[in-house]
Short mmCIF file of C-alpha atoms in Angstrom, two decimals:
data_model
loop_
_atom_site.label_atom_id
_atom_site.label_comp_id
_atom_site.label_asym_id
_atom_site.label_seq_id
_atom_site.Cartn_x
_atom_site.Cartn_y
_atom_site.Cartn_z
CA MET A 16 98.10 109.41 107.50
CA SER A 17 99.91 112.39 106.03
CA VAL A 18 102.87 112.50 108.43
CA SER A 19 106.03 112.05 106.37
CA GLU A 20 107.42 108.53 106.20
CA SER A 21 110.94 110.01 106.60
CA GLU A 22 110.19 111.58 109.97
CA PRO A 23 111.27 109.59 113.04
CA ALA A 24 108.48 107.50 114.49
CA PRO A 25 106.95 109.16 117.56
CA ASP A 26 106.63 107.33 120.84
CA PRO A 27 103.57 105.08 120.86
CA GLU A 28 100.68 105.83 123.18
CA ILE A 29 100.40 102.09 123.91
CA LYS A 30 103.28 100.88 126.05
CA THR A 31 101.84 97.86 127.88
CA ILE A 32 99.79 94.84 126.88
CA GLU A 33 97.02 96.04 129.21
CA GLU A 34 96.86 99.35 127.32
CA LEU A 35 96.66 97.41 124.06
CA TYR A 36 93.71 95.45 125.48
CA ASP A 37 92.01 98.75 126.39
CA TYR A 38 92.46 100.17 122.91
CA LEU A 39 91.19 97.03 121.22
CA TYR A 40 88.14 96.96 123.49
CA LYS A 41 87.46 100.56 122.44
CA GLY A 42 87.78 99.32 118.86
CA LEU A 43 85.03 96.79 119.50
CA GLN A 44 82.86 99.56 120.96
CA LEU A 45 83.62 101.80 118.01
CA GLU A 46 82.70 99.27 115.34
CA HIS A 47 79.50 98.32 117.12
CA ALA A 48 78.47 101.94 117.85
CA THR A 49 77.79 102.53 114.15
CA LEU A 50 75.44 99.57 113.77
CA PRO A 51 72.31 100.92 115.55
CA PRO A 52 72.36 104.23 113.57
CA TYR A 53 72.93 102.42 110.27
CA LEU A 54 70.22 99.83 110.97
CA THR A 55 67.71 102.47 112.12
CA ALA A 56 68.21 104.44 108.90
CA LEU A 57 68.10 101.29 106.77
CA TYR A 58 64.83 99.96 108.14
CA SER A 59 63.14 103.34 108.23
CA LEU A 60 63.08 103.30 104.41
CA ARG A 61 59.58 102.73 103.09
CA PRO A 62 59.16 99.47 101.15
CA GLY A 63 59.72 99.74 97.43
CA THR A 64 61.70 103.00 97.63
CA ASN A 65 65.32 104.10 97.66
CA SER A 66 66.86 100.89 96.37
CA ASP A 67 70.24 102.60 95.95
CA ALA A 68 70.29 103.95 99.50
CA ARG A 69 69.07 100.61 100.85
CA HIS A 70 71.91 98.76 99.13
CA VAL A 71 74.58 101.24 100.25
CA ILE A 72 73.58 101.20 103.93
CA ARG A 73 73.13 97.43 104.00
CA VAL A 74 76.60 96.78 102.54
CA VAL A 75 78.22 99.15 105.03
CA ALA A 76 76.36 97.54 107.97
CA VAL A 77 77.58 94.07 106.98
CA GLU A 78 81.14 95.36 106.68
CA GLU A 79 80.90 96.88 110.16
CA MET A 80 80.18 93.35 111.39
CA LEU A 81 83.32 92.23 109.56
CA HIS A 82 85.29 95.00 111.28
CA LEU A 83 83.95 93.96 114.68
CA THR A 84 85.13 90.42 113.97
CA LEU A 85 88.58 91.52 112.79
CA VAL A 86 89.15 93.57 115.94
CA ALA A 87 88.00 90.61 118.07
CA ASN A 88 90.46 88.35 116.24
CA VAL A 89 93.32 90.75 117.02
CA LEU A 90 92.29 90.99 120.67
CA ASN A 91 92.09 87.21 120.97
CA ALA A 92 95.45 86.79 119.22
CA VAL A 93 97.27 88.93 121.79
CA GLY A 94 95.72 87.08 124.71
CA GLY A 95 92.79 89.39 125.43
CA LYS A 96 89.14 88.50 125.84
CA PRO A 97 86.40 90.19 123.82
CA ASP A 98 83.36 91.10 125.90
CA LEU A 99 80.37 92.66 124.14
CA THR A 100 78.18 92.23 127.22
CA LYS A 101 79.89 94.67 129.61
CA PRO A 102 77.72 97.46 131.03
CA GLY A 103 78.10 100.50 128.81
CA PHE A 104 79.24 98.54 125.73
CA VAL A 105 76.12 99.72 123.89
CA PRO A 106 76.10 103.53 124.00
CA ASN A 107 73.32 105.76 125.19
CA TYR A 108 72.30 107.60 122.01
CA PRO A 109 72.98 110.33 121.11
CA THR A 110 76.66 109.63 121.69
CA ARG A 111 80.14 110.55 120.51
CA LEU A 112 82.28 108.00 118.71
CA PRO A 113 84.61 106.00 120.95
CA CYS A 114 88.07 107.61 120.84
CA GLY A 115 87.21 109.45 117.62
CA PRO A 116 86.40 113.11 116.93
CA ASP A 117 83.83 114.70 119.21
CA TYR A 118 82.64 117.59 117.07
CA PHE A 119 79.41 115.78 116.21
CA ASP A 120 76.83 113.59 117.90
CA VAL A 121 75.80 110.21 116.56
CA HIS A 122 72.01 109.92 116.69
CA LEU A 123 69.45 107.21 116.05
CA ARG A 124 67.59 108.82 113.14
CA PRO A 125 65.46 107.77 110.20
CA PHE A 126 67.02 107.97 106.76
CA SER A 127 67.45 111.66 106.04
CA ARG A 128 69.99 114.27 104.96
CA GLU A 129 70.91 114.70 108.63
CA ALA A 130 71.54 110.99 109.06
CA LEU A 131 73.66 110.85 105.92
CA ASP A 132 75.69 113.85 107.11
CA THR A 133 76.49 111.95 110.31
CA PHE A 134 77.47 108.83 108.37
CA LEU A 135 79.89 110.89 106.28
CA LYS A 136 81.43 112.37 109.43
CA ILE A 137 81.83 108.90 110.94
CA GLU A 138 83.69 107.57 107.91
CA LYS A 139 85.59 110.75 106.97
CA PRO A 140 89.23 110.15 105.96
CA PRO A 141 91.92 111.68 108.19
CA GLU A 142 93.52 114.99 107.30
CA PRO A 143 96.30 115.61 109.88
CA ALA A 144 99.21 117.70 108.62
CA ALA A 145 101.48 116.92 111.56
CA GLU A 146 101.81 114.45 114.39
CA GLU A 147 100.14 116.72 116.95
CA ASP A 148 97.12 117.15 114.66
CA ARG A 149 96.23 113.48 115.10
CA PHE A 150 94.53 114.35 118.38
CA VAL A 151 91.78 116.80 119.25
CA PRO A 152 90.93 117.97 122.79
CA MET A 153 87.72 116.89 124.45
CA ASP A 154 85.19 119.70 124.75
CA TRP A 155 83.60 118.85 128.09
CA ALA A 156 81.65 122.09 128.30
CA ALA A 157 80.02 121.39 124.92
CA LEU A 158 78.91 118.03 126.28
CA GLY A 159 77.24 119.84 129.18
CA LEU A 160 79.30 117.92 131.72
CA THR A 161 81.28 120.84 133.16
CA SER A 162 80.92 124.59 133.16
CA ASP A 163 84.62 125.38 132.81
CA GLY A 164 85.56 122.81 130.15
CA ALA A 165 87.75 120.76 132.52
CA PRO A 166 87.29 116.98 132.60
CA PRO A 167 85.17 115.50 135.41
CA PRO A 168 87.03 113.77 138.26
CA PRO A 169 88.13 110.15 137.60
CA GLU A 170 85.36 108.58 139.70
CA LYS A 171 82.71 110.61 137.85
CA MET A 172 84.37 109.77 134.53
CA ALA A 173 84.07 106.03 135.20
CA GLU A 174 80.40 106.45 136.13
CA LEU A 175 79.68 108.47 132.97
CA GLU A 176 81.43 106.00 130.70
CA GLU A 177 79.73 102.94 132.22
CA SER A 178 76.33 104.56 131.80
CA GLY A 179 77.07 105.37 128.17
CA THR A 180 76.77 109.13 128.79
CA VAL A 181 80.44 109.53 127.87
CA PHE A 182 81.52 106.75 125.60
CA GLY A 183 84.84 105.18 124.66
CA LEU A 184 87.39 107.72 125.85
CA VAL A 185 91.04 107.45 124.78
CA PRO A 186 92.55 104.95 127.24
CA GLY A 187 94.89 106.64 129.67
CA ASP A 188 94.06 110.18 128.53
CA PRO A 189 90.39 111.17 128.49
CA THR A 190 91.29 114.78 127.64
CA ARG A 191 92.05 113.89 124.01
CA ARG A 192 90.39 112.13 121.13
CA PHE A 193 91.71 110.98 117.77
CA SER A 194 90.92 113.12 114.76
CA SER A 195 89.57 110.12 112.80
CA ILE A 196 88.92 106.41 113.05
CA GLY A 197 91.94 105.79 110.83
CA GLU A 198 94.21 107.60 113.27
CA PHE A 199 92.84 105.52 116.14
CA TYR A 200 93.73 102.28 114.34
CA GLU A 201 97.10 103.69 113.31
CA GLU A 202 97.85 104.12 117.01
CA ILE A 203 96.91 100.50 117.74
CA ILE A 204 99.22 99.31 114.95
CA ARG A 205 102.05 101.41 116.42
CA GLY A 206 101.40 99.84 119.80
CA ILE A 207 101.43 96.31 118.38
CA ASN A 208 104.73 96.95 116.61
CA HIS A 209 106.27 98.50 119.72
CA LEU A 210 105.19 95.70 122.05
CA GLU A 211 106.11 92.92 119.63
CA ASP A 212 109.57 94.43 119.04
CA GLN A 213 110.11 94.49 122.80
CA ALA A 214 108.86 90.93 123.17
CA ARG A 215 111.11 89.60 120.41
CA GLN A 216 114.14 91.21 122.01
CA ALA A 217 113.30 89.12 125.06
CA GLY A 218 112.75 86.01 122.92
CA THR A 219 108.97 85.97 123.29
CA THR A 220 105.89 87.34 121.50
CA ILE A 221 102.70 89.17 122.40
CA PHE A 222 100.71 86.78 120.21
CA THR A 223 99.94 84.25 122.93
CA GLY A 224 96.21 83.76 122.34
CA ASP A 225 94.51 80.43 121.70
CA PRO A 226 94.26 79.90 117.91
CA ALA A 227 90.95 78.07 118.47
CA ARG A 228 89.38 81.43 119.41
CA GLN A 229 89.99 82.86 115.94
CA VAL A 230 87.00 83.39 113.65
CA THR A 231 88.12 82.05 110.28
CA PRO A 232 86.61 82.77 106.84
CA GLU A 233 84.30 79.74 106.80
CA TYR A 234 82.38 81.29 109.71
CA PHE A 235 81.78 84.68 108.12
CA TYR A 236 80.60 85.30 104.60
CA SER A 237 79.33 88.73 103.69
CA GLY A 238 80.62 89.57 100.21
CA GLY A 239 82.26 92.60 101.84
CA GLY A 240 85.73 91.20 102.38
CA ASP A 241 87.21 88.18 104.10
CA VAL A 242 87.87 87.61 107.76
CA ILE A 243 91.61 87.52 108.45
CA GLU A 244 92.82 84.86 110.87
CA VAL A 245 95.30 86.65 113.12
CA THR A 246 98.36 84.55 113.90
CA GLY A 247 101.06 87.18 114.37
CA ARG A 248 102.20 90.72 113.68
CA ASP A 249 101.67 90.71 109.92
CA THR A 250 98.11 89.39 110.03
CA ALA A 251 97.21 91.69 112.94
CA VAL A 252 98.40 94.73 110.99
CA ALA A 253 96.59 93.49 107.87
CA ALA A 254 93.33 93.06 109.81
CA LEU A 255 93.41 96.54 111.37
CA THR A 256 94.52 98.15 108.12
CA LEU A 257 91.56 96.58 106.33
CA VAL A 258 89.21 97.97 108.98
CA ALA A 259 90.55 101.51 108.48
CA GLU A 260 90.77 101.45 104.70
CA GLN A 261 87.29 99.96 104.18
CA GLY A 262 85.94 103.02 105.92
CA GLU A 263 88.16 105.74 104.51
CA GLY A 264 89.90 104.42 101.40
CA LEU A 265 93.49 103.36 100.75
CA HIS A 266 96.32 105.90 100.51
CA GLY A 267 93.96 108.79 99.84
CA GLY A 268 92.02 106.93 97.14
CA ILE A 269 88.36 105.96 97.01
CA TYR A 270 88.91 102.17 97.06
CA ASP A 271 90.28 99.77 99.66
CA SER A 272 92.97 97.15 99.05
CA GLN A 273 90.30 94.68 97.89
CA ASP A 274 89.25 97.16 95.19
CA GLU A 275 85.92 97.89 96.87
CA LEU A 276 84.59 101.41 97.30
CA ALA A 277 85.27 102.68 100.83
CA HIS A 278 82.36 103.52 103.12
CA TYR A 279 82.88 107.27 103.00
CA TYR A 280 82.60 107.29 99.21
CA ARG A 281 79.68 104.86 99.18
CA PHE A 282 77.76 107.32 101.34
CA GLN A 283 79.01 110.28 99.32
CA GLN A 284 77.28 108.83 96.24
CA LEU A 285 73.95 109.39 97.99
CA GLU A 286 74.91 112.97 98.82
CA LYS A 287 76.01 113.77 95.29
CA GLY A 288 73.37 111.73 93.47
CA ARG A 289 75.91 109.98 91.27
CA TYR A 290 77.90 106.74 91.37
CA TYR A 291 81.66 106.55 91.46
CA GLN A 292 83.32 104.61 88.68
CA LYS A 293 86.88 103.45 87.96
CA GLY A 294 89.28 106.34 87.42
CA ASP A 295 87.28 108.82 89.51
CA LYS A 296 89.01 110.99 92.06
CA PRO A 297 87.77 111.62 95.62
CA ASN A 298 84.76 113.95 95.85
CA ASP A 299 84.15 113.87 92.08
CA PRO A 300 82.01 110.87 91.00
CA THR A 301 81.32 110.71 87.27
CA GLY A 302 79.29 107.51 87.02
CA PRO A 303 75.55 107.03 86.44
CA LEU A 304 73.03 109.18 88.26
CA LEU A 305 71.23 107.71 91.24
CA HIS A 306 67.98 108.89 92.78
CA VAL A 307 67.38 109.51 96.46
CA ASP A 308 63.87 110.20 97.74
CA TRP A 309 64.49 111.95 101.04
CA ASP A 310 60.79 111.88 101.92
CA ALA A 311 60.35 108.12 101.52
CA ALA A 312 61.19 107.17 105.11
CA TYR A 313 59.05 106.64 108.19
CA PRO A 314 59.43 109.63 110.55
CA VAL A 315 61.07 107.78 113.45
CA LYS A 316 61.46 109.96 116.53
CA PRO A 317 65.23 110.61 116.87
CA ASP A 318 66.97 109.00 119.85
CA ILE A 319 63.72 107.51 121.06
CA LYS A 320 63.60 106.02 124.58
CA LEU A 321 61.23 103.59 126.26
CA THR A 322 59.86 106.48 128.30
CA ASP A 323 58.59 108.04 125.05
CA LEU A 324 56.35 104.99 124.59
CA SER A 325 54.49 105.19 127.90
CA ARG A 326 51.18 106.06 126.21
CA ASP A 327 51.47 103.18 123.73
CA PRO A 328 51.75 100.02 125.87
CA GLU A 329 51.71 97.58 122.94
CA VAL A 330 54.43 99.51 121.15
CA ARG A 331 56.47 99.73 124.35
CA ALA A 332 56.18 95.96 124.75
CA ALA A 333 57.46 95.55 121.18
CA ALA A 334 60.38 97.88 121.96
CA GLU A 335 61.28 95.91 125.07
CA GLU A 336 61.09 92.71 123.03
CA PHE A 337 63.41 94.22 120.43
CA ASN A 338 65.93 95.22 123.11
CA GLN A 339 65.93 91.68 124.46
CA PHE A 340 66.36 90.31 120.94
CA TYR A 341 69.30 92.65 120.35
CA ALA A 342 70.88 91.68 123.68
CA THR A 343 70.67 88.03 122.63
CA PHE A 344 72.20 88.94 119.26
CA LEU A 345 75.19 90.54 121.03
CA THR A 346 75.48 87.60 123.41
CA ASN A 347 75.70 85.17 120.50
CA ILE A 348 78.37 87.27 118.82
CA ASN A 349 80.26 87.36 122.10
CA LEU A 350 80.12 83.57 122.35
CA ALA A 351 81.35 83.35 118.76
CA TYR A 352 84.38 85.47 119.67
CA ASN A 353 85.05 83.34 122.73
CA GLY A 354 85.44 79.89 121.26
CA GLN A 355 82.14 79.14 119.45
CA PRO A 356 82.73 80.72 116.01
CA ASP A 357 79.92 78.74 114.37
CA LEU A 358 77.45 81.02 116.18
CA LEU A 359 78.62 83.94 114.06
CA LEU A 360 76.96 82.55 110.93
CA LYS A 361 73.64 82.62 112.75
CA ALA A 362 74.29 86.06 114.25
CA VAL A 363 75.04 87.74 110.92
CA TRP A 364 71.80 86.32 109.51
CA GLU A 365 69.91 87.44 112.61
CA MET A 366 71.18 91.00 112.21
CA PHE A 367 68.84 91.32 109.25
CA ARG A 368 66.02 89.45 110.95
CA VAL A 369 65.81 92.46 113.24
CA ARG A 370 64.01 94.10 110.33
CA ASP A 371 60.80 92.32 111.28
CA SER A 372 61.10 93.43 114.89
CA MET A 373 61.98 96.99 113.85
CA ASN A 374 59.06 97.20 111.45
CA ARG A 375 56.65 96.56 114.30
CA LEU A 376 58.01 99.76 115.85
CA ILE A 377 58.89 102.00 112.93
CA ARG A 378 55.47 101.84 111.26
CA ASN A 379 53.57 102.92 114.37
CA PRO A 380 52.73 106.61 114.97
CA LEU A 381 53.44 107.76 118.54
CA THR A 382 50.75 109.02 120.86
CA GLY A 383 51.68 112.46 122.16
CA HIS A 384 54.39 113.01 119.54
CA PRO A 385 52.61 114.41 116.47
CA GLY A 386 54.21 113.45 113.17
CA LYS A 387 56.64 111.00 114.79
CA ASN A 388 56.77 107.21 114.72
CA ALA A 389 58.17 104.70 117.16
CA GLY A 390 61.54 103.04 116.64
CA PRO A 391 64.15 100.86 118.33
CA THR A 392 65.65 102.35 121.49
CA PHE A 393 68.73 100.07 121.82
CA GLU A 394 68.52 100.40 125.60
CA ILE A 395 70.36 97.17 126.37
#
């Protein structure tokens, strides 16, 4: 972030271990929330086309699985319990990013300029000039949830969040959201440091989790960075820092600490039609040209629901089968994060087996929706 290192550290938002658990759960929601949009765009690409776009989106999707695992490792290390099967964990698309900026919706869309624009907004590096700029107010009126812009009452808020209508609010203060994903993780790191400092003064530690619940590198291979086993403060900070920098770049640069191009700049190559190369500065790639065929994607109906498939019973059955498959996929990941890490190897492989299930949907024109094809609904 751009706040001066010489300025006194502000009070952390996270002051209890329970609040830390809440933030880390939102981190799990956040990392997962990007997967359905990325996978929908990836598998909407027509066979034999857009090899550059296919590679970029696939690499980012695998790294989002790495991020999900790193956040789970931190949560387990501090004595929490990852749960990817709670009601509302999978958002109701279109949605807003958990805890992040709310000036844009995240849709399930085929590969397109609009989809790419959303991906760039998701991964955009932070730009706060001062501490107060790290947060942005929630615009409830823009969400159509109130007429006066005031937040709904707490009981309505809980109902909206569980249903996925409102998704991943800032724990303890639903009136604000972080200006970027990086700022969200910066807040978690502050909270970890604050709580661990307090614990050490009392002769204890917040890192009380069972080491057997850690996912270690032998259980996750993606080529997109290594899983970090979280055993204490230093490894927790390293894990969360890697999550943020793989998305946005390190210290304002285009690469992360493992010298891999950050997600934002991977996607920007598709926008600019040119690869980044060593020595390039942000927003100015000078490498080889790359070609994007924006018309070479199946026209999946955006944010499709099962109700849109009522006139196509066979397609609807395939969509319901996909949703069950995806629920099983999340269940296996959840088991991996709760003491059966060997299941993660299978789950990562299965994430790309969903292609076959998606293809049965994406290649089918919809009855009653001229020019639109079916697609996965992710109604879990």
